[in-house]
Amino acid sequence: MDDYFSRSVEDTEKFAEEFSKKLTGNEIIAMYGGLGAGKTSFTRGLARGLEIEDSVSSPTFAIVNEYSGIYPLYHFDMYRITSAEELETTGFYDYPLEDSVFALEWSENISQELAEDTIYIDIQRIDDETRLITVKGDERFC
């Protein structure tokens, strides 16, 4: 497990950009954290590190946003997904994990469906600006 204190949105994005340099294109990143914790900011940093030039936004209504870079990035919002059946209707299982990165917001809603080798990012709000980011599940990040 590794902890990082972010003092701003820019810190969170920079941490995620550095984090992305250790990715090999076969990862599921499950993000936990309340509303406004910084999950989308983390994904923006991932995207920058994966050389994605598109603007990254929350996939709240689309459920998934797709971006092309070093590896394809599939950014899912699981806020309204609460069962394996609902997960299947999103097309989640149709996206290729090989040579891709999945970033999942609100992943606690589908925790029983996540692969054993999932990387977990927990973002806890300390105050208006400060976040505690905890990484679990993969020794590359510890």
mmCIF file of N, CA and C in Angstrom:
data_model
loop_
_atom_site.group_PDB
_atom_site.id
_atom_site.type_symbol
_atom_site.label_atom_id
_atom_site.label_comp_id
_atom_site.label_asym_id
_atom_site.label_seq_id
_atom_site.Cartn_x
_atom_site.Cartn_y
_atom_site.Cartn_z
ATOM 1 N N MET A 1 0.845 -1.173 0.000
ATOM 2 C CA MET A 1 0.000 0.000 0.000
ATOM 3 C C MET A 1 0.892 1.238 0.000
ATOM 4 N N ASP A 2 0.469 2.256 -0.740
ATOM 5 C CA ASP A 2 1.218 3.499 -0.802
ATOM 6 C C ASP A 2 0.240 4.647 -0.620
ATOM 7 N N ASP A 3 0.627 5.655 0.164
ATOM 8 C CA ASP A 3 -0.202 6.831 0.414
ATOM 9 C C ASP A 3 0.464 8.063 -0.169
ATOM 10 N N TYR A 4 -0.361 8.970 -0.649
ATOM 11 C CA TYR A 4 0.122 10.227 -1.188
ATOM 12 C C TYR A 4 -0.841 11.326 -0.756
ATOM 13 N N PHE A 5 -0.326 12.434 -0.263
ATOM 14 C CA PHE A 5 -1.153 13.588 0.072
ATOM 15 C C PHE A 5 -1.130 14.558 -1.097
ATOM 16 N N SER A 6 -2.306 14.840 -1.631
ATOM 17 C CA SER A 6 -2.464 15.826 -2.693
ATOM 18 C C SER A 6 -2.972 17.110 -2.059
ATOM 19 N N ARG A 7 -2.364 18.217 -2.418
ATOM 20 C CA ARG A 7 -2.753 19.515 -1.859
ATOM 21 C C ARG A 7 -3.600 20.347 -2.837
ATOM 22 N N SER A 8 -3.862 19.778 -4.049
ATOM 23 C CA SER A 8 -4.648 20.501 -5.052
ATOM 24 C C SER A 8 -5.070 19.540 -6.166
ATOM 25 N N VAL A 9 -5.968 20.017 -7.003
ATOM 26 C CA VAL A 9 -6.363 19.247 -8.190
ATOM 27 C C VAL A 9 -5.135 18.964 -9.042
ATOM 28 N N GLU A 10 -4.281 19.954 -9.189
ATOM 29 C CA GLU A 10 -3.066 19.798 -10.000
ATOM 30 C C GLU A 10 -2.151 18.722 -9.416
ATOM 31 N N ASP A 11 -2.038 18.658 -8.089
ATOM 32 C CA ASP A 11 -1.246 17.599 -7.437
ATOM 33 C C ASP A 11 -1.813 16.222 -7.756
ATOM 34 N N THR A 12 -3.140 16.097 -7.666
ATOM 35 C CA THR A 12 -3.794 14.814 -7.960
ATOM 36 C C THR A 12 -3.515 14.399 -9.397
ATOM 37 N N GLU A 13 -3.654 15.329 -10.320
ATOM 38 C CA GLU A 13 -3.406 15.020 -11.726
ATOM 39 C C GLU A 13 -1.950 14.646 -11.959
ATOM 40 N N LYS A 14 -1.032 15.366 -11.329
ATOM 41 C CA LYS A 14 0.398 15.060 -11.502
ATOM 42 C C LYS A 14 0.732 13.681 -10.925
ATOM 43 N N PHE A 15 0.173 13.353 -9.752
ATOM 44 C CA PHE A 15 0.385 12.033 -9.168
ATOM 45 C C PHE A 15 -0.104 10.940 -10.120
ATOM 46 N N ALA A 16 -1.293 11.130 -10.684
ATOM 47 C CA ALA A 16 -1.850 10.131 -11.603
ATOM 48 C C ALA A 16 -1.034 10.039 -12.891
ATOM 49 N N GLU A 17 -0.513 11.163 -13.348
ATOM 50 C CA GLU A 17 0.334 11.146 -14.550
ATOM 51 C C GLU A 17 1.582 10.307 -14.301
ATOM 52 N N GLU A 18 2.222 10.476 -13.159
ATOM 53 C CA GLU A 18 3.394 9.667 -12.796
ATOM 54 C C GLU A 18 3.008 8.202 -12.618
ATOM 55 N N PHE A 19 1.885 7.972 -11.985
ATOM 56 C CA PHE A 19 1.344 6.625 -11.781
ATOM 57 C C PHE A 19 1.176 5.915 -13.132
ATOM 58 N N SER A 20 0.680 6.644 -14.131
ATOM 59 C CA SER A 20 0.388 6.049 -15.443
ATOM 60 C C SER A 20 1.638 5.509 -16.130
ATOM 61 N N LYS A 21 2.802 6.028 -15.776
ATOM 62 C CA LYS A 21 4.040 5.592 -16.424
ATOM 63 C C LYS A 21 4.416 4.163 -16.067
ATOM 64 N N LYS A 22 3.780 3.615 -15.038
ATOM 65 C CA LYS A 22 4.040 2.226 -14.651
ATOM 66 C C LYS A 22 3.017 1.259 -15.240
ATOM 67 N N LEU A 23 2.053 1.780 -15.959
ATOM 68 C CA LEU A 23 1.015 0.926 -16.542
ATOM 69 C C LEU A 23 1.548 0.213 -17.780
ATOM 70 N N THR A 24 1.052 -1.001 -17.980
ATOM 71 C CA THR A 24 1.485 -1.809 -19.113
ATOM 72 C C THR A 24 0.371 -2.098 -20.110
ATOM 73 N N GLY A 25 -0.820 -1.553 -19.857
ATOM 74 C CA GLY A 25 -1.909 -1.741 -20.802
ATOM 75 C C GLY A 25 -2.702 -3.001 -20.591
ATOM 76 N N ASN A 26 -2.906 -3.386 -19.371
ATOM 77 C CA ASN A 26 -3.747 -4.535 -19.055
ATOM 78 C C ASN A 26 -4.250 -4.365 -17.622
ATOM 79 N N GLU A 27 -4.697 -3.121 -17.308
ATOM 80 C CA GLU A 27 -5.046 -2.818 -15.925
ATOM 81 C C GLU A 27 -6.475 -2.321 -15.776
ATOM 82 N N ILE A 28 -7.060 -2.730 -14.669
ATOM 83 C CA ILE A 28 -8.324 -2.168 -14.202
ATOM 84 C C ILE A 28 -7.986 -1.365 -12.957
ATOM 85 N N ILE A 29 -8.347 -0.092 -12.979
ATOM 86 C CA ILE A 29 -8.101 0.796 -11.853
ATOM 87 C C ILE A 29 -9.456 1.148 -11.260
ATOM 88 N N ALA A 30 -9.714 0.644 -10.059
ATOM 89 C CA ALA A 30 -10.985 0.859 -9.372
ATOM 90 C C ALA A 30 -10.821 2.014 -8.396
ATOM 91 N N MET A 31 -11.556 3.097 -8.639
ATOM 92 C CA MET A 31 -11.431 4.283 -7.794
ATOM 93 C C MET A 31 -12.593 4.375 -6.811
ATOM 94 N N TYR A 32 -12.229 4.696 -5.577
ATOM 95 C CA TYR A 32 -13.186 4.892 -4.498
ATOM 96 C C TYR A 32 -13.036 6.315 -3.988
ATOM 97 N N GLY A 33 -14.115 6.889 -3.537
ATOM 98 C CA GLY A 33 -14.080 8.241 -2.971
ATOM 99 C C GLY A 33 -15.419 8.903 -3.191
ATOM 100 N N GLY A 34 -15.807 9.740 -2.275
ATOM 101 C CA GLY A 34 -17.096 10.411 -2.342
ATOM 102 C C GLY A 34 -17.179 11.410 -3.480
ATOM 103 N N LEU A 35 -18.341 12.010 -3.585
ATOM 104 C CA LEU A 35 -18.600 13.030 -4.584
ATOM 105 C C LEU A 35 -17.602 14.167 -4.418
ATOM 106 N N GLY A 36 -16.916 14.529 -5.496
ATOM 107 C CA GLY A 36 -15.947 15.609 -5.457
ATOM 108 C C GLY A 36 -14.602 15.247 -4.865
ATOM 109 N N ALA A 37 -14.352 13.959 -4.648
ATOM 110 C CA ALA A 37 -13.081 13.538 -4.041
ATOM 111 C C ALA A 37 -11.901 13.741 -4.982
ATOM 112 N N GLY A 38 -12.119 13.583 -6.278
ATOM 113 C CA GLY A 38 -11.027 13.750 -7.232
ATOM 114 C C GLY A 38 -10.839 12.584 -8.186
ATOM 115 N N LYS A 39 -11.849 11.745 -8.335
ATOM 116 C CA LYS A 39 -11.729 10.586 -9.220
ATOM 117 C C LYS A 39 -11.536 11.006 -10.678
ATOM 118 N N THR A 40 -12.296 11.981 -11.123
ATOM 119 C CA THR A 40 -12.146 12.451 -12.502
ATOM 120 C C THR A 40 -10.824 13.181 -12.671
ATOM 121 N N SER A 41 -10.395 13.923 -11.663
ATOM 122 C CA SER A 41 -9.074 14.586 -11.724
ATOM 123 C C SER A 41 -7.972 13.544 -11.852
ATOM 124 N N PHE A 42 -8.089 12.452 -11.097
ATOM 125 C CA PHE A 42 -7.117 11.374 -11.191
ATOM 126 C C PHE A 42 -7.108 10.821 -12.618
ATOM 127 N N THR A 43 -8.286 10.621 -13.190
ATOM 128 C CA THR A 43 -8.377 10.086 -14.553
ATOM 129 C C THR A 43 -7.789 11.063 -15.565
ATOM 130 N N ARG A 44 -7.968 12.370 -15.361
ATOM 131 C CA ARG A 44 -7.344 13.364 -16.255
ATOM 132 C C ARG A 44 -5.830 13.214 -16.240
ATOM 133 N N GLY A 45 -5.256 13.011 -15.053
ATOM 134 C CA GLY A 45 -3.815 12.803 -14.963
ATOM 135 C C GLY A 45 -3.380 11.519 -15.645
ATOM 136 N N LEU A 46 -4.151 10.449 -15.449
ATOM 137 C CA LEU A 46 -3.860 9.186 -16.157
ATOM 138 C C LEU A 46 -3.824 9.427 -17.658
ATOM 139 N N ALA A 47 -4.850 10.123 -18.140
ATOM 140 C CA ALA A 47 -4.954 10.375 -19.581
ATOM 141 C C ALA A 47 -3.741 11.158 -20.087
ATOM 142 N N ARG A 48 -3.346 12.176 -19.359
ATOM 143 C CA ARG A 48 -2.176 12.957 -19.768
ATOM 144 C C ARG A 48 -0.933 12.073 -19.840
ATOM 145 N N GLY A 49 -0.763 11.197 -18.848
ATOM 146 C CA GLY A 49 0.376 10.294 -18.844
ATOM 147 C C GLY A 49 0.336 9.271 -19.963
ATOM 148 N N LEU A 50 -0.866 8.963 -20.433
ATOM 149 C CA LEU A 50 -1.027 8.023 -21.551
ATOM 150 C C LEU A 50 -1.032 8.756 -22.895
ATOM 151 N N GLU A 51 -0.642 10.028 -22.869
ATOM 152 C CA GLU A 51 -0.541 10.866 -24.065
ATOM 153 C C GLU A 51 -1.870 11.026 -24.797
ATOM 154 N N ILE A 52 -2.924 11.142 -24.011
ATOM 155 C CA ILE A 52 -4.261 11.391 -24.556
ATOM 156 C C ILE A 52 -4.445 12.902 -24.607
ATOM 157 N N GLU A 53 -4.804 13.399 -25.763
ATOM 158 C CA GLU A 53 -4.940 14.839 -25.946
ATOM 159 C C GLU A 53 -6.366 15.329 -25.759
ATOM 160 N N ASP A 54 -7.338 14.432 -25.775
ATOM 161 C CA ASP A 54 -8.739 14.825 -25.595
ATOM 162 C C ASP A 54 -8.977 15.354 -24.193
ATOM 163 N N SER A 55 -9.982 16.187 -24.067
ATOM 164 C CA SER A 55 -10.414 16.683 -22.767
ATOM 165 C C SER A 55 -11.145 15.551 -22.041
ATOM 166 N N VAL A 56 -10.768 15.293 -20.798
ATOM 167 C CA VAL A 56 -11.364 14.214 -20.013
ATOM 168 C C VAL A 56 -12.444 14.791 -19.114
ATOM 169 N N SER A 57 -13.629 14.184 -19.184
ATOM 170 C CA SER A 57 -14.737 14.602 -18.327
ATOM 171 C C SER A 57 -15.393 13.369 -17.730
ATOM 172 N N SER A 58 -16.186 13.597 -16.711
ATOM 173 C CA SER A 58 -16.870 12.495 -16.047
ATOM 174 C C SER A 58 -17.866 11.844 -17.000
ATOM 175 N N PRO A 59 -17.881 10.527 -17.041
ATOM 176 C CA PRO A 59 -18.831 9.831 -17.913
ATOM 177 C C PRO A 59 -20.184 9.580 -17.234
ATOM 178 N N THR A 60 -20.611 10.490 -16.377
ATOM 179 C CA THR A 60 -21.816 10.298 -15.570
ATOM 180 C C THR A 60 -23.008 9.856 -16.394
ATOM 181 N N PHE A 61 -23.297 10.527 -17.481
ATOM 182 C CA PHE A 61 -24.485 10.206 -18.258
ATOM 183 C C PHE A 61 -24.201 9.215 -19.378
ATOM 184 N N ALA A 62 -22.981 9.214 -19.885
ATOM 185 C CA ALA A 62 -22.617 8.300 -20.973
ATOM 186 C C ALA A 62 -22.253 6.915 -20.441
ATOM 187 N N ILE A 63 -21.932 6.795 -19.191
ATOM 188 C CA ILE A 63 -21.452 5.601 -18.493
ATOM 189 C C ILE A 63 -20.010 5.277 -18.853
ATOM 190 N N VAL A 64 -19.611 5.468 -20.102
ATOM 191 C CA VAL A 64 -18.210 5.238 -20.466
ATOM 192 C C VAL A 64 -17.762 6.277 -21.488
ATOM 193 N N ASN A 65 -16.566 6.802 -21.280
ATOM 194 C CA ASN A 65 -15.899 7.655 -22.267
ATOM 195 C C ASN A 65 -14.652 6.912 -22.727
ATOM 196 N N GLU A 66 -14.403 6.955 -24.012
ATOM 197 C CA GLU A 66 -13.260 6.266 -24.599
ATOM 198 C C GLU A 66 -12.248 7.278 -25.108
ATOM 199 N N TYR A 67 -10.979 7.010 -24.813
ATOM 200 C CA TYR A 67 -9.901 7.900 -25.225
ATOM 201 C C TYR A 67 -8.781 7.075 -25.842
ATOM 202 N N SER A 68 -8.113 7.649 -26.857
ATOM 203 C CA SER A 68 -6.998 6.972 -27.519
ATOM 204 C C SER A 68 -5.694 7.626 -27.123
ATOM 205 N N GLY A 69 -4.716 6.789 -26.767
ATOM 206 C CA GLY A 69 -3.391 7.257 -26.409
ATOM 207 C C GLY A 69 -2.417 6.103 -26.532
ATOM 208 N N ILE A 70 -1.377 6.107 -25.712
ATOM 209 C CA ILE A 70 -0.431 4.984 -25.700
ATOM 210 C C ILE A 70 -1.202 3.674 -25.580
ATOM 211 N N TYR A 71 -2.168 3.663 -24.660
ATOM 212 C CA TYR A 71 -3.137 2.575 -24.522
ATOM 213 C C TYR A 71 -4.510 3.215 -24.559
ATOM 214 N N PRO A 72 -5.507 2.523 -25.099
ATOM 215 C CA PRO A 72 -6.864 3.047 -24.986
ATOM 216 C C PRO A 72 -7.249 3.143 -23.505
ATOM 217 N N LEU A 73 -7.924 4.218 -23.151
ATOM 218 C CA LEU A 73 -8.413 4.412 -21.798
ATOM 219 C C LEU A 73 -9.931 4.402 -21.845
ATOM 220 N N TYR A 74 -10.520 3.499 -21.068
ATOM 221 C CA TYR A 74 -11.972 3.410 -20.958
ATOM 222 C C TYR A 74 -12.341 3.884 -19.556
ATOM 223 N N HIS A 75 -13.017 5.026 -19.506
ATOM 224 C CA HIS A 75 -13.346 5.694 -18.250
ATOM 225 C C HIS A 75 -14.827 5.450 -17.955
ATOM 226 N N PHE A 76 -15.104 4.593 -16.984
ATOM 227 C CA PHE A 76 -16.465 4.192 -16.633
ATOM 228 C C PHE A 76 -16.956 4.909 -15.385
ATOM 229 N N ASP A 77 -18.240 5.212 -15.346
ATOM 230 C CA ASP A 77 -18.903 5.715 -14.146
ATOM 231 C C ASP A 77 -19.927 4.661 -13.727
ATOM 232 N N MET A 78 -19.700 4.050 -12.576
ATOM 233 C CA MET A 78 -20.562 2.962 -12.108
ATOM 234 C C MET A 78 -21.565 3.423 -11.051
ATOM 235 N N TYR A 79 -21.793 4.734 -10.975
ATOM 236 C CA TYR A 79 -22.653 5.281 -9.943
ATOM 237 C C TYR A 79 -24.052 4.638 -9.939
ATOM 238 N N ARG A 80 -24.622 4.454 -11.117
ATOM 239 C CA ARG A 80 -25.975 3.891 -11.210
ATOM 240 C C ARG A 80 -25.996 2.377 -11.437
ATOM 241 N N ILE A 81 -24.829 1.753 -11.471
ATOM 242 C CA ILE A 81 -24.731 0.312 -11.727
ATOM 243 C C ILE A 81 -24.611 -0.410 -10.391
ATOM 244 N N THR A 82 -25.567 -1.293 -10.099
ATOM 245 C CA THR A 82 -25.577 -1.919 -8.773
ATOM 246 C C THR A 82 -25.634 -3.444 -8.806
ATOM 247 N N SER A 83 -25.535 -4.027 -9.991
ATOM 248 C CA SER A 83 -25.585 -5.490 -10.068
ATOM 249 C C SER A 83 -24.785 -5.973 -11.273
ATOM 250 N N ALA A 84 -24.493 -7.265 -11.268
ATOM 251 C CA ALA A 84 -23.770 -7.866 -12.391
ATOM 252 C C ALA A 84 -24.579 -7.742 -13.680
ATOM 253 N N GLU A 85 -25.889 -7.872 -13.580
ATOM 254 C CA GLU A 85 -26.744 -7.760 -14.757
ATOM 255 C C GLU A 85 -26.685 -6.353 -15.344
ATOM 256 N N GLU A 86 -26.736 -5.336 -14.475
ATOM 257 C CA GLU A 86 -26.649 -3.959 -14.957
ATOM 258 C C GLU A 86 -25.271 -3.680 -15.545
ATOM 259 N N LEU A 87 -24.240 -4.245 -14.945
ATOM 260 C CA LEU A 87 -22.892 -4.066 -15.477
ATOM 261 C C LEU A 87 -22.807 -4.627 -16.887
ATOM 262 N N GLU A 88 -23.390 -5.766 -17.108
ATOM 263 C CA GLU A 88 -23.368 -6.372 -18.436
ATOM 264 C C GLU A 88 -24.067 -5.493 -19.465
ATOM 265 N N THR A 89 -25.147 -4.827 -19.076
ATOM 266 C CA THR A 89 -25.875 -3.976 -20.032
ATOM 267 C C THR A 89 -25.079 -2.742 -20.440
ATOM 268 N N THR A 90 -24.054 -2.370 -19.679
ATOM 269 C CA THR A 90 -23.219 -1.219 -20.051
ATOM 270 C C THR A 90 -22.279 -1.550 -21.198
ATOM 271 N N GLY A 91 -22.111 -2.837 -21.488
ATOM 272 C CA GLY A 91 -21.140 -3.262 -22.483
ATOM 273 C C GLY A 91 -19.749 -3.420 -21.900
ATOM 274 N N PHE A 92 -19.634 -3.348 -20.588
ATOM 275 C CA PHE A 92 -18.347 -3.424 -19.899
ATOM 276 C C PHE A 92 -17.520 -4.613 -20.377
ATOM 277 N N TYR A 93 -18.135 -5.761 -20.498
ATOM 278 C CA TYR A 93 -17.410 -6.982 -20.862
ATOM 279 C C TYR A 93 -17.045 -7.034 -22.350
ATOM 280 N N ASP A 94 -17.578 -6.109 -23.136
ATOM 281 C CA ASP A 94 -17.268 -6.057 -24.564
ATOM 282 C C ASP A 94 -16.005 -5.260 -24.865
ATOM 283 N N TYR A 95 -15.549 -4.462 -23.898
ATOM 284 C CA TYR A 95 -14.340 -3.668 -24.101
ATOM 285 C C TYR A 95 -13.118 -4.548 -23.893
ATOM 286 N N PRO A 96 -12.118 -4.429 -24.755
ATOM 287 C CA PRO A 96 -10.927 -5.283 -24.641
ATOM 288 C C PRO A 96 -9.993 -4.785 -23.532
ATOM 289 N N LEU A 97 -9.717 -5.625 -22.556
ATOM 290 C CA LEU A 97 -8.787 -5.248 -21.498
ATOM 291 C C LEU A 97 -7.342 -5.336 -21.982
ATOM 292 N N GLU A 98 -7.069 -6.283 -22.877
ATOM 293 C CA GLU A 98 -5.708 -6.437 -23.383
ATOM 294 C C GLU A 98 -5.266 -5.150 -24.074
ATOM 295 N N ASP A 99 -4.097 -4.660 -23.701
ATOM 296 C CA ASP A 99 -3.535 -3.426 -24.248
ATOM 297 C C ASP A 99 -4.425 -2.208 -23.994
ATOM 298 N N SER A 100 -5.147 -2.205 -22.866
ATOM 299 C CA SER A 100 -6.026 -1.096 -22.506
ATOM 300 C C SER A 100 -5.918 -0.812 -21.016
ATOM 301 N N VAL A 101 -6.456 0.330 -20.621
ATOM 302 C CA VAL A 101 -6.562 0.689 -19.216
ATOM 303 C C VAL A 101 -8.016 1.049 -18.947
ATOM 304 N N PHE A 102 -8.584 0.456 -17.899
ATOM 305 C CA PHE A 102 -9.937 0.776 -17.464
ATOM 306 C C PHE A 102 -9.824 1.621 -16.201
ATOM 307 N N ALA A 103 -10.487 2.765 -16.166
ATOM 308 C CA ALA A 103 -10.570 3.593 -14.965
ATOM 309 C C ALA A 103 -12.030 3.623 -14.545
ATOM 310 N N LEU A 104 -12.318 3.108 -13.360
ATOM 311 C CA LEU A 104 -13.698 2.947 -12.913
ATOM 312 C C LEU A 104 -14.006 3.862 -11.736
ATOM 313 N N GLU A 105 -14.925 4.804 -11.935
ATOM 314 C CA GLU A 105 -15.413 5.621 -10.832
ATOM 315 C C GLU A 105 -16.583 4.893 -10.177
ATOM 316 N N TRP A 106 -16.735 5.107 -8.875
ATOM 317 C CA TRP A 106 -17.794 4.460 -8.084
ATOM 318 C C TRP A 106 -17.711 2.941 -8.195
ATOM 319 N N SER A 107 -16.505 2.425 -8.192
ATOM 320 C CA SER A 107 -16.284 0.988 -8.373
ATOM 321 C C SER A 107 -16.806 0.151 -7.206
ATOM 322 N N GLU A 108 -17.067 0.780 -6.061
ATOM 323 C CA GLU A 108 -17.629 0.025 -4.940
ATOM 324 C C GLU A 108 -18.975 -0.600 -5.303
ATOM 325 N N ASN A 109 -19.654 -0.047 -6.294
ATOM 326 C CA ASN A 109 -20.939 -0.597 -6.716
ATOM 327 C C ASN A 109 -20.814 -1.920 -7.455
ATOM 328 N N ILE A 110 -19.617 -2.217 -7.951
ATOM 329 C CA ILE A 110 -19.418 -3.469 -8.696
ATOM 330 C C ILE A 110 -18.247 -4.260 -8.122
ATOM 331 N N SER A 111 -17.919 -4.052 -6.876
ATOM 332 C CA SER A 111 -16.707 -4.639 -6.286
ATOM 333 C C SER A 111 -16.646 -6.156 -6.441
ATOM 334 N N GLN A 112 -17.779 -6.830 -6.411
ATOM 335 C CA GLN A 112 -17.753 -8.292 -6.533
ATOM 336 C C GLN A 112 -17.469 -8.766 -7.955
ATOM 337 N N GLU A 113 -17.523 -7.854 -8.909
ATOM 338 C CA GLU A 113 -17.281 -8.206 -10.308
ATOM 339 C C GLU A 113 -15.856 -7.887 -10.757
ATOM 340 N N LEU A 114 -15.065 -7.296 -9.888
ATOM 341 C CA LEU A 114 -13.717 -6.873 -10.274
ATOM 342 C C LEU A 114 -12.735 -8.040 -10.265
ATOM 343 N N ALA A 115 -11.812 -7.994 -11.193
ATOM 344 C CA ALA A 115 -10.786 -9.032 -11.312
ATOM 345 C C ALA A 115 -9.869 -9.015 -10.090
ATOM 346 N N GLU A 116 -9.263 -10.137 -9.823
ATOM 347 C CA GLU A 116 -8.377 -10.280 -8.660
ATOM 348 C C GLU A 116 -7.193 -9.321 -8.709
ATOM 349 N N ASP A 117 -6.699 -9.020 -9.898
ATOM 350 C CA ASP A 117 -5.515 -8.167 -10.021
ATOM 351 C C ASP A 117 -5.853 -6.680 -10.217
ATOM 352 N N THR A 118 -7.039 -6.278 -9.830
ATOM 353 C CA THR A 118 -7.459 -4.883 -9.915
ATOM 354 C C THR A 118 -6.576 -4.006 -9.024
ATOM 355 N N ILE A 119 -6.284 -2.810 -9.502
ATOM 356 C CA ILE A 119 -5.548 -1.807 -8.726
ATOM 357 C C ILE A 119 -6.599 -0.892 -8.100
ATOM 358 N N TYR A 120 -6.486 -0.672 -6.802
ATOM 359 C CA TYR A 120 -7.469 0.135 -6.075
ATOM 360 C C TYR A 120 -6.877 1.493 -5.705
ATOM 361 N N ILE A 121 -7.630 2.544 -6.035
ATOM 362 C CA ILE A 121 -7.257 3.908 -5.694
ATOM 363 C C ILE A 121 -8.363 4.446 -4.787
ATOM 364 N N ASP A 122 -8.013 4.749 -3.546
ATOM 365 C CA ASP A 122 -8.973 5.319 -2.603
ATOM 366 C C ASP A 122 -8.597 6.787 -2.400
ATOM 367 N N ILE A 123 -9.530 7.687 -2.685
ATOM 368 C CA ILE A 123 -9.267 9.119 -2.552
ATOM 369 C C ILE A 123 -10.178 9.660 -1.452
ATOM 370 N N GLN A 124 -9.571 10.066 -0.363
ATOM 371 C CA GLN A 124 -10.320 10.593 0.779
ATOM 372 C C GLN A 124 -10.106 12.091 0.900
ATOM 373 N N ARG A 125 -11.196 12.808 1.030
ATOM 374 C CA ARG A 125 -11.150 14.268 1.195
ATOM 375 C C ARG A 125 -10.758 14.592 2.636
ATOM 376 N N ILE A 126 -9.671 15.318 2.812
ATOM 377 C CA ILE A 126 -9.224 15.751 4.135
ATOM 378 C C ILE A 126 -9.817 17.131 4.433
ATOM 379 N N ASP A 127 -9.734 18.045 3.479
ATOM 380 C CA ASP A 127 -10.365 19.359 3.575
ATOM 381 C C ASP A 127 -10.654 19.822 2.149
ATOM 382 N N ASP A 128 -10.974 21.093 1.963
ATOM 383 C CA ASP A 128 -11.368 21.579 0.638
ATOM 384 C C ASP A 128 -10.343 21.282 -0.451
ATOM 385 N N GLU A 129 -9.074 21.326 -0.127
ATOM 386 C CA GLU A 129 -8.019 21.133 -1.120
ATOM 387 C C GLU A 129 -7.264 19.813 -0.972
ATOM 388 N N THR A 130 -7.103 19.338 0.240
ATOM 389 C CA THR A 130 -6.225 18.202 0.521
ATOM 390 C C THR A 130 -6.963 16.873 0.374
ATOM 391 N N ARG A 131 -6.270 15.926 -0.281
ATOM 392 C CA ARG A 131 -6.790 14.575 -0.449
ATOM 393 C C ARG A 131 -5.713 13.580 -0.024
ATOM 394 N N LEU A 132 -6.136 12.480 0.568
ATOM 395 C CA LEU A 132 -5.252 11.354 0.838
ATOM 396 C C LEU A 132 -5.565 10.299 -0.213
ATOM 397 N N ILE A 133 -4.567 9.979 -1.035
ATOM 398 C CA ILE A 133 -4.732 8.985 -2.096
ATOM 399 C C ILE A 133 -3.975 7.731 -1.664
ATOM 400 N N THR A 134 -4.689 6.622 -1.580
ATOM 401 C CA THR A 134 -4.099 5.346 -1.185
ATOM 402 C C THR A 134 -4.194 4.381 -2.353
ATOM 403 N N VAL A 135 -3.074 3.743 -2.685
ATOM 404 C CA VAL A 135 -3.000 2.780 -3.775
ATOM 405 C C VAL A 135 -2.799 1.398 -3.184
ATOM 406 N N LYS A 136 -3.609 0.437 -3.627
ATOM 407 C CA LYS A 136 -3.499 -0.949 -3.155
ATOM 408 C C LYS A 136 -3.635 -1.898 -4.340
ATOM 409 N N GLY A 137 -3.065 -3.074 -4.173
ATOM 410 C CA GLY A 137 -3.345 -4.147 -5.111
ATOM 411 C C GLY A 137 -2.273 -4.477 -6.124
ATOM 412 N N ASP A 138 -1.185 -3.739 -6.164
ATOM 413 C CA ASP A 138 -0.156 -4.026 -7.153
ATOM 414 C C ASP A 138 1.166 -3.487 -6.638
ATOM 415 N N GLU A 139 2.155 -4.361 -6.512
ATOM 416 C CA GLU A 139 3.436 -3.959 -5.921
ATOM 417 C C GLU A 139 4.192 -2.919 -6.743
ATOM 418 N N ARG A 140 3.834 -2.727 -8.020
ATOM 419 C CA ARG A 140 4.497 -1.687 -8.818
ATOM 420 C C ARG A 140 4.285 -0.293 -8.236
ATOM 421 N N PHE A 141 3.220 -0.144 -7.490
ATOM 422 C CA PHE A 141 2.828 1.186 -7.006
ATOM 423 C C PHE A 141 3.061 1.363 -5.512
ATOM 424 N N CYS A 142 3.706 0.407 -4.893
ATOM 425 C CA CYS A 142 3.943 0.458 -3.445
ATOM 426 C C CYS A 142 5.391 0.772 -3.136
#
